[in-house]
mmCIF file of C-alpha atoms in Angstrom:
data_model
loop_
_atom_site.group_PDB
_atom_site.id
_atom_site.type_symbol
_atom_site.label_atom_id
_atom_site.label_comp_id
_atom_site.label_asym_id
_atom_site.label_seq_id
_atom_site.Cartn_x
_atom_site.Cartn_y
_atom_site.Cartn_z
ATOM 1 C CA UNK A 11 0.000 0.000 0.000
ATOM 2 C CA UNK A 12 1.181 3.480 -0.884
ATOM 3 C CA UNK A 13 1.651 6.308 1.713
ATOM 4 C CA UNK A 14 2.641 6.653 5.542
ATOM 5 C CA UNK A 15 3.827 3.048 7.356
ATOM 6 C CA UNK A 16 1.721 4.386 10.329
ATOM 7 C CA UNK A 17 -1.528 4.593 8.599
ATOM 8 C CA UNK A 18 -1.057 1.519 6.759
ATOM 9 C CA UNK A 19 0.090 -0.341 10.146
ATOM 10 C CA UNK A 20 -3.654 1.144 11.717
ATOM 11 C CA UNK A 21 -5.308 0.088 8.977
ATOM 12 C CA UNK A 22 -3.665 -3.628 8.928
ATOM 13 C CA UNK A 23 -5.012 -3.471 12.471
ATOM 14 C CA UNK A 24 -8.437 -2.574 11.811
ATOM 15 C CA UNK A 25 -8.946 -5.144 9.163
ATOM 16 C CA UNK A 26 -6.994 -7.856 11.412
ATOM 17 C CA UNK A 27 -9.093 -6.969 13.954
ATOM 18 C CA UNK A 28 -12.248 -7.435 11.799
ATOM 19 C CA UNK A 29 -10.839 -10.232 10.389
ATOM 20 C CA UNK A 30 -10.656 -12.175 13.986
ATOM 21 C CA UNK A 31 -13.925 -10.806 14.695
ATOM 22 C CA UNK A 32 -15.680 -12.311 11.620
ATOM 23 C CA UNK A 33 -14.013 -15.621 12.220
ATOM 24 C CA UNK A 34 -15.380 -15.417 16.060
ATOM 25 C CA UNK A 35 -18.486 -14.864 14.413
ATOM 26 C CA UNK A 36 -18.554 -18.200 12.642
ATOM 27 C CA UNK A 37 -19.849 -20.149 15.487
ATOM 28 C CA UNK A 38 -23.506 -18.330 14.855
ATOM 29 C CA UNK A 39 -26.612 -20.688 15.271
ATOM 30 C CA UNK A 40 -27.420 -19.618 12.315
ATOM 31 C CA UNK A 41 -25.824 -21.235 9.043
ATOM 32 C CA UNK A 42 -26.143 -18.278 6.344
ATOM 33 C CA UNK A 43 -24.598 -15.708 9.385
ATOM 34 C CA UNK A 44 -22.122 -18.063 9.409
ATOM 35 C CA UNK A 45 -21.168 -18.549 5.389
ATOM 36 C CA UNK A 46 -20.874 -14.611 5.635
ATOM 37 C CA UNK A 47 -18.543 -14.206 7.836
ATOM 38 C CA UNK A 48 -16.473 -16.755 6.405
ATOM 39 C CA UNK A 49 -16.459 -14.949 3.421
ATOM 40 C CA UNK A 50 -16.028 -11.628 5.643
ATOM 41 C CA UNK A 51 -13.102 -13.143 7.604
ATOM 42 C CA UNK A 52 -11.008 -14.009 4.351
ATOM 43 C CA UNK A 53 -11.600 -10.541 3.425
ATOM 44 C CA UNK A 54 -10.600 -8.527 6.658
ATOM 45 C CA UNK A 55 -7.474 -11.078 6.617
ATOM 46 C CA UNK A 56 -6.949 -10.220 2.877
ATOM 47 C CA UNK A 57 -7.499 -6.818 3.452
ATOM 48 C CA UNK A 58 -4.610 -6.754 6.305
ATOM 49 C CA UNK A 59 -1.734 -8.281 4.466
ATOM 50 C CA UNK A 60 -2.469 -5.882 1.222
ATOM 51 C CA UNK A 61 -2.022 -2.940 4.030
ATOM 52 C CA UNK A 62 1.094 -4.184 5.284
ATOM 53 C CA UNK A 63 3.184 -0.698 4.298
ATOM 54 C CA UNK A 64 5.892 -1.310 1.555
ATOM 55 C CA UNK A 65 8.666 0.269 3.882
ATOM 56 C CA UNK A 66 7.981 -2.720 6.002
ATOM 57 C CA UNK A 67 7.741 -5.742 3.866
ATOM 58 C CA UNK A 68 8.430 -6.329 0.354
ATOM 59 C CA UNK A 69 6.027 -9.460 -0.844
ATOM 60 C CA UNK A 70 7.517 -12.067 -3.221
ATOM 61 C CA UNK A 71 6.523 -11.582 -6.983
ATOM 62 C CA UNK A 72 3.988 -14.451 -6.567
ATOM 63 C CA UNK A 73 1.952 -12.462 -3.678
ATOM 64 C CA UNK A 74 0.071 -10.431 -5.898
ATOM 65 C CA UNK A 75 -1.103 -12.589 -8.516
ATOM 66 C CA UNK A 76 -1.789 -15.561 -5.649
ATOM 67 C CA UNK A 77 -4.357 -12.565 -4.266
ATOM 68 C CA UNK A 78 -6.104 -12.429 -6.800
ATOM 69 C CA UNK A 79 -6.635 -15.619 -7.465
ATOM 70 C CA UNK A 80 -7.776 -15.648 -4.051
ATOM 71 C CA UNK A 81 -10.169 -13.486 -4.400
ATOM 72 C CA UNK A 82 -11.266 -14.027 -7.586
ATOM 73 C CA UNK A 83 -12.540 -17.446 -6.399
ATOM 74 C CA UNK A 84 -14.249 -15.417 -3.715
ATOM 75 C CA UNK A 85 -15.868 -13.681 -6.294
ATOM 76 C CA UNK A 86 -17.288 -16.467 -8.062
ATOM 77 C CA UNK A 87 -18.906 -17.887 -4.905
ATOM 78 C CA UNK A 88 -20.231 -14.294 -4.068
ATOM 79 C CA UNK A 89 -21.744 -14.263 -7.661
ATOM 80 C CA UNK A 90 -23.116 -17.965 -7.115
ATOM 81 C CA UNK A 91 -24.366 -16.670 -3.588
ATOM 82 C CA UNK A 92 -26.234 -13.768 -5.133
ATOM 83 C CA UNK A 93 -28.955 -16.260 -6.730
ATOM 84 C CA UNK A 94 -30.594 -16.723 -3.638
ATOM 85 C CA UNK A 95 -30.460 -13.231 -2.859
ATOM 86 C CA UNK A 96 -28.934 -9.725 -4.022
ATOM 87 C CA UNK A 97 -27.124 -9.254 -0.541
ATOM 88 C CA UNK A 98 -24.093 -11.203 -1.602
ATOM 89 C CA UNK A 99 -23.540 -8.804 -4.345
ATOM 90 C CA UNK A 100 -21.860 -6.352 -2.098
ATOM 91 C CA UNK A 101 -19.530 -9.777 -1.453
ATOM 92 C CA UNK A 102 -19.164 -9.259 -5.386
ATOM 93 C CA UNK A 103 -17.769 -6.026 -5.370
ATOM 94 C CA UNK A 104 -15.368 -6.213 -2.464
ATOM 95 C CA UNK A 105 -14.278 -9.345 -4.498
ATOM 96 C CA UNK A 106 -13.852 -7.326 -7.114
ATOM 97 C CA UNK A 107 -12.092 -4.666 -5.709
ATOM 98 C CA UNK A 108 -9.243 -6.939 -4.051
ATOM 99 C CA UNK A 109 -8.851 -8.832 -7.510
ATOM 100 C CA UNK A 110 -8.387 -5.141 -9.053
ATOM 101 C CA UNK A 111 -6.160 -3.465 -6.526
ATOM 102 C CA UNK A 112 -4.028 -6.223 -6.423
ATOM 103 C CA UNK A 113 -3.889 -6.700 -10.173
ATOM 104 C CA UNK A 114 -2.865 -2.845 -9.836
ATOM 105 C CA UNK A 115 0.150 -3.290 -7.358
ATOM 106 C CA UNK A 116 1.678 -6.388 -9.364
ATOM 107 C CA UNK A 117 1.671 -4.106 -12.376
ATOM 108 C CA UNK A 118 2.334 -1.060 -10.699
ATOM 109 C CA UNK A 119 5.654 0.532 -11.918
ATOM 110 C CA UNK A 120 8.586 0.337 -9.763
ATOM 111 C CA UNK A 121 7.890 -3.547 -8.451
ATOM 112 C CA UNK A 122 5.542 -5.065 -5.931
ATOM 113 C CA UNK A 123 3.535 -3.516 -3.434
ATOM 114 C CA UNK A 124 3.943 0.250 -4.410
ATOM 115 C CA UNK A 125 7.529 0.716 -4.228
ATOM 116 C CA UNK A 126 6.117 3.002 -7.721
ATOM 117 C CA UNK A 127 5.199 6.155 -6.524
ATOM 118 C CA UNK A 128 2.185 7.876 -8.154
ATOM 119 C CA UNK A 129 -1.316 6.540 -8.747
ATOM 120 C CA UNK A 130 -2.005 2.968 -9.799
ATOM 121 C CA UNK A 131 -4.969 0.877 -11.787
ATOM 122 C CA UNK A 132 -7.505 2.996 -13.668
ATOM 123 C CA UNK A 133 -8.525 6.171 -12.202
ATOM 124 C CA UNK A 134 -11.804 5.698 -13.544
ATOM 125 C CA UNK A 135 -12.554 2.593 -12.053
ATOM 126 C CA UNK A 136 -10.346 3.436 -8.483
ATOM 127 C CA UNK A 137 -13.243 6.182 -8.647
ATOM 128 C CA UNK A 138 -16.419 4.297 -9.140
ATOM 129 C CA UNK A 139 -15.184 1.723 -6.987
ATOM 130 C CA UNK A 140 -14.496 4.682 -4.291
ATOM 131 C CA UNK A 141 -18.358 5.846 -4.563
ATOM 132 C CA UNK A 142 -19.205 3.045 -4.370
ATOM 133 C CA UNK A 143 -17.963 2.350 -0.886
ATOM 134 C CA UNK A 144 -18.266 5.908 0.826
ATOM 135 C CA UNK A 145 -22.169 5.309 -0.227
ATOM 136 C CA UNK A 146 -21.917 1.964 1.084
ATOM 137 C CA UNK A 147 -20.054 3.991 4.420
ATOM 138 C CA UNK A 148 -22.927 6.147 4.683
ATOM 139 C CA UNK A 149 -25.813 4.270 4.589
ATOM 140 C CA UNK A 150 -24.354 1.663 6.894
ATOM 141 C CA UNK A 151 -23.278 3.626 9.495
ATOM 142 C CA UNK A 152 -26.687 5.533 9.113
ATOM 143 C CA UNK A 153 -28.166 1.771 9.991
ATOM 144 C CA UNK A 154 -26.376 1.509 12.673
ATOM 145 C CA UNK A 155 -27.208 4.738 14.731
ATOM 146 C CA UNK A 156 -30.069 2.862 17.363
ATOM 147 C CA UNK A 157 -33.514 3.358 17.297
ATOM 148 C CA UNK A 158 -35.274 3.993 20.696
ATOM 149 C CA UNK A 159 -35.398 1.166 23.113
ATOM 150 C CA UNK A 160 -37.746 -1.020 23.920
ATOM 151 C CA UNK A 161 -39.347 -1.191 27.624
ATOM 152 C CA UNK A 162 -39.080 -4.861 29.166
ATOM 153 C CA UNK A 163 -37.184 -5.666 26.331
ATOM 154 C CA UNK A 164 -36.013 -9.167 26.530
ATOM 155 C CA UNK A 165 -32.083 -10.600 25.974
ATOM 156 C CA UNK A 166 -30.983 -10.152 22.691
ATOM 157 C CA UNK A 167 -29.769 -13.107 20.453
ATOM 158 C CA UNK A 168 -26.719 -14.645 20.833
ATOM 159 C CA UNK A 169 -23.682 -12.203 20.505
ATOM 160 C CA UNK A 170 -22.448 -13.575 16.988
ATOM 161 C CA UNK A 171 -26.320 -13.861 15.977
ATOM 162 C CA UNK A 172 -26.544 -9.849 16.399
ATOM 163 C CA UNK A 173 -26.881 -8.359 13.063
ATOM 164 C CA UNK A 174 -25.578 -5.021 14.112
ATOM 165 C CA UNK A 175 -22.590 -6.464 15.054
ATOM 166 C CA UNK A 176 -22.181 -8.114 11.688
ATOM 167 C CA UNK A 177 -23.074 -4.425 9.909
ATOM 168 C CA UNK A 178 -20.394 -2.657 12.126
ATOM 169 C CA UNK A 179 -17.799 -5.721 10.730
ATOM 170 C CA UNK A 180 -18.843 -4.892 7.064
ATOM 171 C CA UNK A 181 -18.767 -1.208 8.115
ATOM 172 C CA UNK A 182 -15.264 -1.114 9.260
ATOM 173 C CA UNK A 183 -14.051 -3.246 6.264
ATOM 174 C CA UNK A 184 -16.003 -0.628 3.443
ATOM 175 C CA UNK A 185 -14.230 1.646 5.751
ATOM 176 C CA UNK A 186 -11.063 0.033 5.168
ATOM 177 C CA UNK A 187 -11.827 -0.585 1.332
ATOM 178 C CA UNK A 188 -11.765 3.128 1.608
ATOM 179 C CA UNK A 189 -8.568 3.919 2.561
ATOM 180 C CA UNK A 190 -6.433 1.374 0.233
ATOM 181 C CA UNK A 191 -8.322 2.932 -2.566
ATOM 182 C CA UNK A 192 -7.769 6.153 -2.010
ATOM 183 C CA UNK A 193 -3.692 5.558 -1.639
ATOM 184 C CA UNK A 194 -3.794 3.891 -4.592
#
């Protein structure tokens, strides 16, 4: 990832962090929570080691093209996914996204992982792909401001089984999509 080791180190933390969350969140009751966030796991995890800063760590030439393989098969199980339902899209597009920024960072001049200064991949598509997820920002975090509470309520579900847990993951990771595009 281009620019400053110490934001690249915070955001390899945040999607680690998210990462280990979604993996903790595997042991829901409930089997399609639980497909998600394995999907949402490799991501944060993905995420993380594309954010390790260059300064640091120089991958091997093989890192790059292995990630989006990676995610590319992630892709196709996120398009497969979507036939039962047009929430996995958003899968689709993160997919996406990794298989294009690291597709952009193996040919990016200079070498591996932005050792190139100066923008990489198309800035048309870095753009769309940025809308995309400062929309996807807003509206989630919008979702997750809470509504007035209920009197009496009863205990919630189980703490993986809480879905605003599972939009706060997503959050921080659209959040984090954020970020490596715009230093790309």
């Amino acid at each position: 990832m281009h620019g400053p080791a110490s934001s690249g180190w915070l955001l390899v933390a945040l999607c680690a962090a998210t990462g280990a969350y979604c993996l903790l969140r595997m042991r829901s009751r409930v089997e399609e929570q639980r497909r998600a966030a394995g999907g949402e796991a490799l991501m944060g995890f993905g995420m993380a080691v594309m954010a390790v800063p260059a300064t640091v760590v120089a991958p091997p030439s093989w890192a790059w093209p292995a990630l989006a393989v990676v995610f590319g098969a992630a892709g196709l199980h996120a398009l497969w996914a979507a036939r039962g339902g047009a929430r996995h899209l958003h899968h689709l597009v993160g997919a996406g996204a990794m298989v294009y920024m690291a597709v952009a960072m193996a040919a990016s001049p200079g070498g591996a992982h932005g050792r190139g200064h100066g923008g990489s991949g198309v800035p048309l598509l870095t753009g769309v792909l940025l809308l995309y997820f400062v929309a996807y920002v807003l509206v989630s975090g919008v979702r997750l401001v809470p509504g007035p509470a209920v009197p009496g309520g009863t205990a919630g579900p189980n703490w993986g089984d809480r879905p605003e847990l599972a939009r706060a993951c997503r959050l921080s990771m659209a959040i984090g999509m954020v970020a490596m595009l715009l230093t790309m």
